Tab-separated table of C-alpha atoms in Angstrom:
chain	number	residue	atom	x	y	z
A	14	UNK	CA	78.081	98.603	120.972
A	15	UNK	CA	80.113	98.632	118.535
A	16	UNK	CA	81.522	102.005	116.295
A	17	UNK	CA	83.187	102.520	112.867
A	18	UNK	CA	85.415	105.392	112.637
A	19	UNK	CA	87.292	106.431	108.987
A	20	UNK	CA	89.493	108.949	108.745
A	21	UNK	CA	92.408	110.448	106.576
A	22	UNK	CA	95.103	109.756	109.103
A	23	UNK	CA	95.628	108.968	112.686
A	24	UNK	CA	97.768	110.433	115.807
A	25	UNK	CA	98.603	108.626	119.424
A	26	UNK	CA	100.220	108.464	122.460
A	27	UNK	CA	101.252	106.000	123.836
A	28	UNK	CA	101.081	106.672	127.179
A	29	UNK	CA	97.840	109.103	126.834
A	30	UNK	CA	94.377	106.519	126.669
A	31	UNK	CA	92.950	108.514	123.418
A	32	UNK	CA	93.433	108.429	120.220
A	33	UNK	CA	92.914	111.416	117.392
A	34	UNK	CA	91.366	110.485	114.219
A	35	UNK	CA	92.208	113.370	111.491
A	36	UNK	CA	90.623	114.713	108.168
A	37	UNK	CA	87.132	113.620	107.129
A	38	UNK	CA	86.387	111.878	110.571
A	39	UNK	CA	82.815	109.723	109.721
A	40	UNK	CA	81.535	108.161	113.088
A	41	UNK	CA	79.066	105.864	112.850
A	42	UNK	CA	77.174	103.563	115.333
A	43	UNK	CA	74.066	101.803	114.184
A	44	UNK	CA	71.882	104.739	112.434
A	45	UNK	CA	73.432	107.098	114.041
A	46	UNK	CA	76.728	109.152	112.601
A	47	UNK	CA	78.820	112.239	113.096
A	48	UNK	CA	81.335	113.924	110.517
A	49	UNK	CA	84.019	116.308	111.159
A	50	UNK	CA	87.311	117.502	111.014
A	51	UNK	CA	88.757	116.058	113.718
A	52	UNK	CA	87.665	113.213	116.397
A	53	UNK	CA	89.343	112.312	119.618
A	54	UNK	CA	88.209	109.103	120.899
A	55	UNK	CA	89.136	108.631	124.717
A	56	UNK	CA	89.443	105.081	126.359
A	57	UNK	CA	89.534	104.513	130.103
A	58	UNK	CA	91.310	102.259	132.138
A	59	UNK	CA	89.688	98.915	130.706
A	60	UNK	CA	90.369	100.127	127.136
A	61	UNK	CA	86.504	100.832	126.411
A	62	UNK	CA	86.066	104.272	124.624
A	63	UNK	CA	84.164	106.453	127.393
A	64	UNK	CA	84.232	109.642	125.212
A	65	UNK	CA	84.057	110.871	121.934
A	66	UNK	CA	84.940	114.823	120.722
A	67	UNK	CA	84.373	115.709	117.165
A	68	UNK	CA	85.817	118.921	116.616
A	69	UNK	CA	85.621	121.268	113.054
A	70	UNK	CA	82.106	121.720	110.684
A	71	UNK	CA	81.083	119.180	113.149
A	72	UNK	CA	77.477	117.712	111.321
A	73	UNK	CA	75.500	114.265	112.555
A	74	UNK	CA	72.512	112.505	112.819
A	75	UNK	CA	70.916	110.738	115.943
A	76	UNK	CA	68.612	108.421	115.220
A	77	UNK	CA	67.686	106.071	118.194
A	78	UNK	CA	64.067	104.102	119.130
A	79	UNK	CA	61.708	106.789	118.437
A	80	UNK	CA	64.380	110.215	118.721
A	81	UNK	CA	65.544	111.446	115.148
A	82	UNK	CA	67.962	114.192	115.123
A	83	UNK	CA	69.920	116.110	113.025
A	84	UNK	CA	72.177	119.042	113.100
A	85	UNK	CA	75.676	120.968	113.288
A	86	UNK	CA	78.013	122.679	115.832
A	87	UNK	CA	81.599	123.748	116.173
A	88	UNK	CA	82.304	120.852	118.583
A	89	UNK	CA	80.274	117.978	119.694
A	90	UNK	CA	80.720	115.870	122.771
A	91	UNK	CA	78.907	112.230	122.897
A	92	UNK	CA	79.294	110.570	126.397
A	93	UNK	CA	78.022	106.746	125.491
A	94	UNK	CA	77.874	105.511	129.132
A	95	UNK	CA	75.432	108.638	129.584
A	96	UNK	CA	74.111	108.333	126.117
A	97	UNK	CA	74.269	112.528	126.116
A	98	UNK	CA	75.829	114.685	123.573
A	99	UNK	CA	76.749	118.303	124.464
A	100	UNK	CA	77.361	120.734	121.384
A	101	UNK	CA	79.243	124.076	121.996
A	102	UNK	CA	79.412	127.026	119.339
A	103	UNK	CA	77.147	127.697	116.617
A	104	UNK	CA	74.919	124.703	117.614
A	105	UNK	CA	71.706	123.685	116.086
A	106	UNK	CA	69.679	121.128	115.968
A	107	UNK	CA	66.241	119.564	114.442
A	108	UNK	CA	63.853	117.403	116.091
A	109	UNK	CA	62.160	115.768	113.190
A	110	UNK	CA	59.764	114.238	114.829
A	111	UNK	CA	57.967	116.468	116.492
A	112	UNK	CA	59.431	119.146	114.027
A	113	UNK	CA	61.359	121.445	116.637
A	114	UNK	CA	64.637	123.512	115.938
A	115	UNK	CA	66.838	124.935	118.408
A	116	UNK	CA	69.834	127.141	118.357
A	117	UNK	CA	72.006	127.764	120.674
A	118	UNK	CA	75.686	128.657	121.861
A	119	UNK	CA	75.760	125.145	124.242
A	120	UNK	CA	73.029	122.079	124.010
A	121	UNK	CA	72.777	119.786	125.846
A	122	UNK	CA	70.681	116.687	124.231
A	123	UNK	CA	69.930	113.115	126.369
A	124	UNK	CA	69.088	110.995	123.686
A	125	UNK	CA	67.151	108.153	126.042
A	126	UNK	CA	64.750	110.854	127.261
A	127	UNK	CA	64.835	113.377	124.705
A	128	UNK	CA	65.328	116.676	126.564
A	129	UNK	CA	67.140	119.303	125.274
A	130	UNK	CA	68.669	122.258	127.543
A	131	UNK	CA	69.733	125.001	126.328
A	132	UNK	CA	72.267	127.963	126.744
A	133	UNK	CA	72.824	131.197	125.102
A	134	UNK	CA	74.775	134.363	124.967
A	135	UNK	CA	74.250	138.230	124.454
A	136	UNK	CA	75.027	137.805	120.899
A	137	UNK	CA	73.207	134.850	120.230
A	138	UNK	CA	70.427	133.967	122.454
A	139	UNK	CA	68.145	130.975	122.447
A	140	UNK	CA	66.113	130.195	119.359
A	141	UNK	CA	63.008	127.819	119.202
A	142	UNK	CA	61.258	127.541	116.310
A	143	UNK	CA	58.274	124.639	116.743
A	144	UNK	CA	55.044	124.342	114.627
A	145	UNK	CA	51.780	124.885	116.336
A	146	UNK	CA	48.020	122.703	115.111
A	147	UNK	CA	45.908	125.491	113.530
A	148	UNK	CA	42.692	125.675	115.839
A	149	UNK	CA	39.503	125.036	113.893
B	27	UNK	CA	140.558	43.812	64.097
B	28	UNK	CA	141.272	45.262	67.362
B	29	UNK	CA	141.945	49.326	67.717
B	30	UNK	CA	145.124	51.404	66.340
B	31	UNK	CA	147.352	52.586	69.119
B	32	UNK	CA	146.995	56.205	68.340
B	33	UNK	CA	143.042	55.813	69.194
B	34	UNK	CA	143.861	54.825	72.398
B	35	UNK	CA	146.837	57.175	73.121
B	36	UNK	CA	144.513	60.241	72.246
B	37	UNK	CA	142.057	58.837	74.886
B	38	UNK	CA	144.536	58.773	77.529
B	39	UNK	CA	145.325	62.341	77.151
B	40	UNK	CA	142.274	63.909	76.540
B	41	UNK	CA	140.933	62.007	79.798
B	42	UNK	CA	144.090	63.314	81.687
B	43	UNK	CA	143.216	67.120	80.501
B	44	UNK	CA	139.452	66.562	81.698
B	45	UNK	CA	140.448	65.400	85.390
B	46	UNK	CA	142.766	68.058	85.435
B	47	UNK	CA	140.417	70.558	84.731
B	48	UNK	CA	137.794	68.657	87.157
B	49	UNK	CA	139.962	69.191	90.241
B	50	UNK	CA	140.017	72.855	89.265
B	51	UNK	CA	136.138	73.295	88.964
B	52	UNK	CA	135.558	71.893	92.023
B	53	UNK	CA	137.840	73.347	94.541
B	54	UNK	CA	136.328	76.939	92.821
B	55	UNK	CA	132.939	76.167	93.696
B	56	UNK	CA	133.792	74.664	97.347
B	57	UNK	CA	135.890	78.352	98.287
B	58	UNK	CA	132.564	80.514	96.680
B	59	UNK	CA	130.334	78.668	99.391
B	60	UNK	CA	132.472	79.040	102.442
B	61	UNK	CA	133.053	83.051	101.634
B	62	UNK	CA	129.578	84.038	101.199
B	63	UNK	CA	127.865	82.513	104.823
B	64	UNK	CA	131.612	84.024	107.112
B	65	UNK	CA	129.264	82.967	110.338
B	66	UNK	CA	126.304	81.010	110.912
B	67	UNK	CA	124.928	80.209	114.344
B	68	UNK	CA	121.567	78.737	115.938
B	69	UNK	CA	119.116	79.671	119.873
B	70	UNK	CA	121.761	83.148	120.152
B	71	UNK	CA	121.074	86.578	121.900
B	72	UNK	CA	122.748	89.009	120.409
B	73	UNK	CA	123.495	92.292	122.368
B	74	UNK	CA	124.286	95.597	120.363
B	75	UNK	CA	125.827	98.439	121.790
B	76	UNK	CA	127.475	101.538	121.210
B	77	UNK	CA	130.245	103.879	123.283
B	78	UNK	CA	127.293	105.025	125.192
B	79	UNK	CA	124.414	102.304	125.814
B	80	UNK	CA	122.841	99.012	124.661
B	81	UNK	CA	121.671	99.636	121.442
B	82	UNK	CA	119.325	96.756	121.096
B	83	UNK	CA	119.006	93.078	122.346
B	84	UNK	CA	117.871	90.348	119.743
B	85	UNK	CA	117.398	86.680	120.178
B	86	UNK	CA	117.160	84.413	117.173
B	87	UNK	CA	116.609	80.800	116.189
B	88	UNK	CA	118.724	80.853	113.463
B	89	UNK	CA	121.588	83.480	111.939
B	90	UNK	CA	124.153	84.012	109.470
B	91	UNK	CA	126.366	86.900	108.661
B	92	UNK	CA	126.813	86.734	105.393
B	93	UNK	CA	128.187	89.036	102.588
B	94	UNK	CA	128.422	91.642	105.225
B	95	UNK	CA	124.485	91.280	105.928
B	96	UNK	CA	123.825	90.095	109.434
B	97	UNK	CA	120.134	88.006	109.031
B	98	UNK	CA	118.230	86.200	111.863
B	99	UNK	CA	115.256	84.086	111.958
B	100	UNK	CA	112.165	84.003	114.517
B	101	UNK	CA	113.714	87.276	115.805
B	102	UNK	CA	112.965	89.171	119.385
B	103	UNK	CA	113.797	92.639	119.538
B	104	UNK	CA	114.046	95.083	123.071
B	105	UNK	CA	115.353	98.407	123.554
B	106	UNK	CA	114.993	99.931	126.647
B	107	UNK	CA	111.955	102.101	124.319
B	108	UNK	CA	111.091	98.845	122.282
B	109	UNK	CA	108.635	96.774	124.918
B	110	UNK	CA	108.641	93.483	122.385
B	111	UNK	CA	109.168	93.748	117.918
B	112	UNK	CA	108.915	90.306	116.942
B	113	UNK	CA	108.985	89.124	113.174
B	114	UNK	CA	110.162	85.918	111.481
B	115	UNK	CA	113.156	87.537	109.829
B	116	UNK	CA	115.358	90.335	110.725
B	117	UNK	CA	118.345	91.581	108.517
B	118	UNK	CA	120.670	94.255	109.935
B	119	UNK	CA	121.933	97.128	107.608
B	120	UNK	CA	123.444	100.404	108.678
B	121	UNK	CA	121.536	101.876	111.450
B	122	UNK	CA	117.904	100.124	109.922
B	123	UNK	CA	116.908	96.924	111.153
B	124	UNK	CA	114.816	95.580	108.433
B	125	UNK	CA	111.666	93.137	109.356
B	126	UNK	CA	109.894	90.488	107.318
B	127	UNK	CA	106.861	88.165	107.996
B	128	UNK	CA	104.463	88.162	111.050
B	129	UNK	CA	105.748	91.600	112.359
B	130	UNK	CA	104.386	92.444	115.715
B	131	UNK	CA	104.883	95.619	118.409
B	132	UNK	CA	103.706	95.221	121.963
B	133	UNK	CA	104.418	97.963	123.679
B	134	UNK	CA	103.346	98.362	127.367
B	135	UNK	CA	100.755	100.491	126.813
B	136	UNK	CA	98.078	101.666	124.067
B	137	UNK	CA	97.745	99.423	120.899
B	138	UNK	CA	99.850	96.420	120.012
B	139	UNK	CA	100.587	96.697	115.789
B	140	UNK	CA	101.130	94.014	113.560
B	141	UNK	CA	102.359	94.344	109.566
B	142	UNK	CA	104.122	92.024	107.389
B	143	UNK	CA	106.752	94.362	106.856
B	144	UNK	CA	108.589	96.969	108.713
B	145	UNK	CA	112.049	99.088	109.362
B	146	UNK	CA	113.579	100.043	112.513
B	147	UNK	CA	116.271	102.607	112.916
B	148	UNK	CA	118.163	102.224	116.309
B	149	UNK	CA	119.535	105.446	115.618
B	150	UNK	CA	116.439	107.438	115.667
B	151	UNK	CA	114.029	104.697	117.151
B	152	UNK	CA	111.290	105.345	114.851
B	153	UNK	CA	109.810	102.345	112.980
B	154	UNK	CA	107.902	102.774	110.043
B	155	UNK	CA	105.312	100.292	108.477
B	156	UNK	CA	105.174	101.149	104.646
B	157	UNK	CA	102.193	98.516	104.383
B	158	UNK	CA	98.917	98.092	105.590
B	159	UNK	CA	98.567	97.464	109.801
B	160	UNK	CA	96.784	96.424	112.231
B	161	UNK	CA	96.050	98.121	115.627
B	162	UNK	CA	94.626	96.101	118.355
B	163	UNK	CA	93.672	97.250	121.727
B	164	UNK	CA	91.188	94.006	123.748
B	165	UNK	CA	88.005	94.151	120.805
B	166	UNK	CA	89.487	97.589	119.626
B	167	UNK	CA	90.611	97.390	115.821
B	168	UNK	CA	92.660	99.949	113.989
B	169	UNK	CA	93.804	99.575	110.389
B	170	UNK	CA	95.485	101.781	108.114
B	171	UNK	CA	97.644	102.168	104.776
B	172	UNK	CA	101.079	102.915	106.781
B	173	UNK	CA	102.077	104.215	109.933
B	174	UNK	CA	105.096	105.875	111.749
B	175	UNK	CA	106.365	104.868	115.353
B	176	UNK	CA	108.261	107.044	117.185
B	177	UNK	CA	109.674	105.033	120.311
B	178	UNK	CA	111.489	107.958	121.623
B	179	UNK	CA	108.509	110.236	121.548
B	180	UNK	CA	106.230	107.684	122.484
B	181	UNK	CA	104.162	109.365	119.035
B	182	UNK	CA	102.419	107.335	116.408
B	183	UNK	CA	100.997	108.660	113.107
B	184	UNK	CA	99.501	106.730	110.160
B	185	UNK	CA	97.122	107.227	107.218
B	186	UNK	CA	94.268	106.016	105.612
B	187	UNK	CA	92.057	104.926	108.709
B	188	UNK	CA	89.392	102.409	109.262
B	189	UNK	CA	88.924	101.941	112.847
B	190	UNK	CA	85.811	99.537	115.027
B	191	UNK	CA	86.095	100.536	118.685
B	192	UNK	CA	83.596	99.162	121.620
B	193	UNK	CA	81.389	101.119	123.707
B	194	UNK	CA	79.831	100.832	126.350
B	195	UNK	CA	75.971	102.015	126.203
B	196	UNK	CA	73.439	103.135	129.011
């Protein structure tokens, strides 16, 4: 599949596979897209990207077959191969399909089957706000 | 009828003063060409180097040193940092090695750049693309305004990005 990445500038390495994409990072692949401060895109050892890390007011949108998400974190991880996406610190996110919000210190979301796990802390424990059919 | 013999003496002379000055002109204008192009030479490697090392190796179609300025054609650049800079001209000033047309960087690893303009300084190794590049790495496509090279370091910056990478999906 393929993704568009835009950014402000750009840092490498030349001997380190990855590649950091700086200032006003927009991700996009298909409907799907992720904004942030900072992106490091990691490649492996056939030069396919095999992890993404968007880092800073980290905001997106996952939108694949029948899934629709939306939300924010500090730092968001998006494993392709696995088609997961883990979000650490001050994480949240909205099913709107089935109209469920969840917060959280770590998530972590498998976009194939939908489920959602959860961690909290002392501070900040688990939130889940979902709507419930009034019974007649 | 036929013409006064002053007519034809003033002919004479003034066709002696304009051969005279001929010679002149033309011996000028043969010594202009042979100062400006000192050293001109075709298929050459050229090996630079300093008190301590090999500053650069560069092989060239074509070259002249001229008016101080060494230039080379369909040049091929290594440093023992520099994998492969290729570009279809080349011209030498200072420390910079300045390059023109088709510019290309293939290092051993990561991306390989290309730019239609470019600088090299041996002294620092760092070569800078003031104009827009490209970044390719297999279907991997990076693009950008400018971008900074720094062979020593092994670092590359640059600005502006649009990137298309390929991923591989469950």
């Amino acid at each position: 599949d393929k993704v568009e990445i835009t950014s402000d500038a750009m840092q490498a390495e030349e001997m380190k596979k990855e590649v950091h994409f700086i200032g006003n990072v927009k991700i996009t692949q298909l409907k799907s897209w992720i904004h942030g401060d900072r992106m490091i895109v990691y490649f492996d050892d056939n030069n396919q990207t095999k992890r993404y890390e968007a880092i800073g007011r980290v905001t997106f949108e996952f939108k694949k077959d029948n899934h629709f998400y939306k939300g924010s974190a500090n730092r968001v991880i998006y494993a392709p191969l696995d088609s997961q996406y883990i979000l650490r610190g001050n994480a949240k996110i909205e099913d709107m399909i089935n109209k469920r919000h969840i917060n959280g210190e770590h998530i972590k979301l498998d976009l194939t089957s939908g489920l959602a796990s959860v961690i909290g802390n002392k501070q900040d424990p688990v939130k889940f706000i979902f709507e419930t059919e009034d019974t007649k | 009828m036929g013409l006064r013999l002053e007519y034809i003496i003033s002919i004479i002379v003034a066709l002696i003063f304009v051969s005279f000055f001929l010679i002149n002109i033309e011996q000028k204008s043969r010594q202009k060409n042979e100062s400006t192009k000192q050293l001109a030479f075709s298929d050459t490697r050229l090996i630079e180097v300093d008190t301590q090392k090999i500053l650069g190796l560069a092989h060239s179609r074509y070259g002249v040193y001229e008016n101080k300025t060494l230039i080379l054609s369909d040049i091929i650049y290594h440093t023992d940092t520099v994998n492969l800079l290729q570009a279809q001209k080349g011209i030498y000033k200072g420390d910079y090695l300045f390059l023109e047309g088709n510019v290309t960087l293939n290092q051993k690893n990561g991306f390989d750049y290309t730019a239609q303009k470019a600088a090299y300084n041996q002294k620092s190794e760092v070569l800078s693309i003031e104009s827009p590049f490209e970044a390719h790495m297999n279907k991997n496509i990076i693009s950008g305004i400018n971008l900074v090279y720094n062979m020593k370091e092994k670092k590359i910056t640059a600005q502006k990005i649009k990137a298309v990478v390929f991923t591989l999906e469950k």
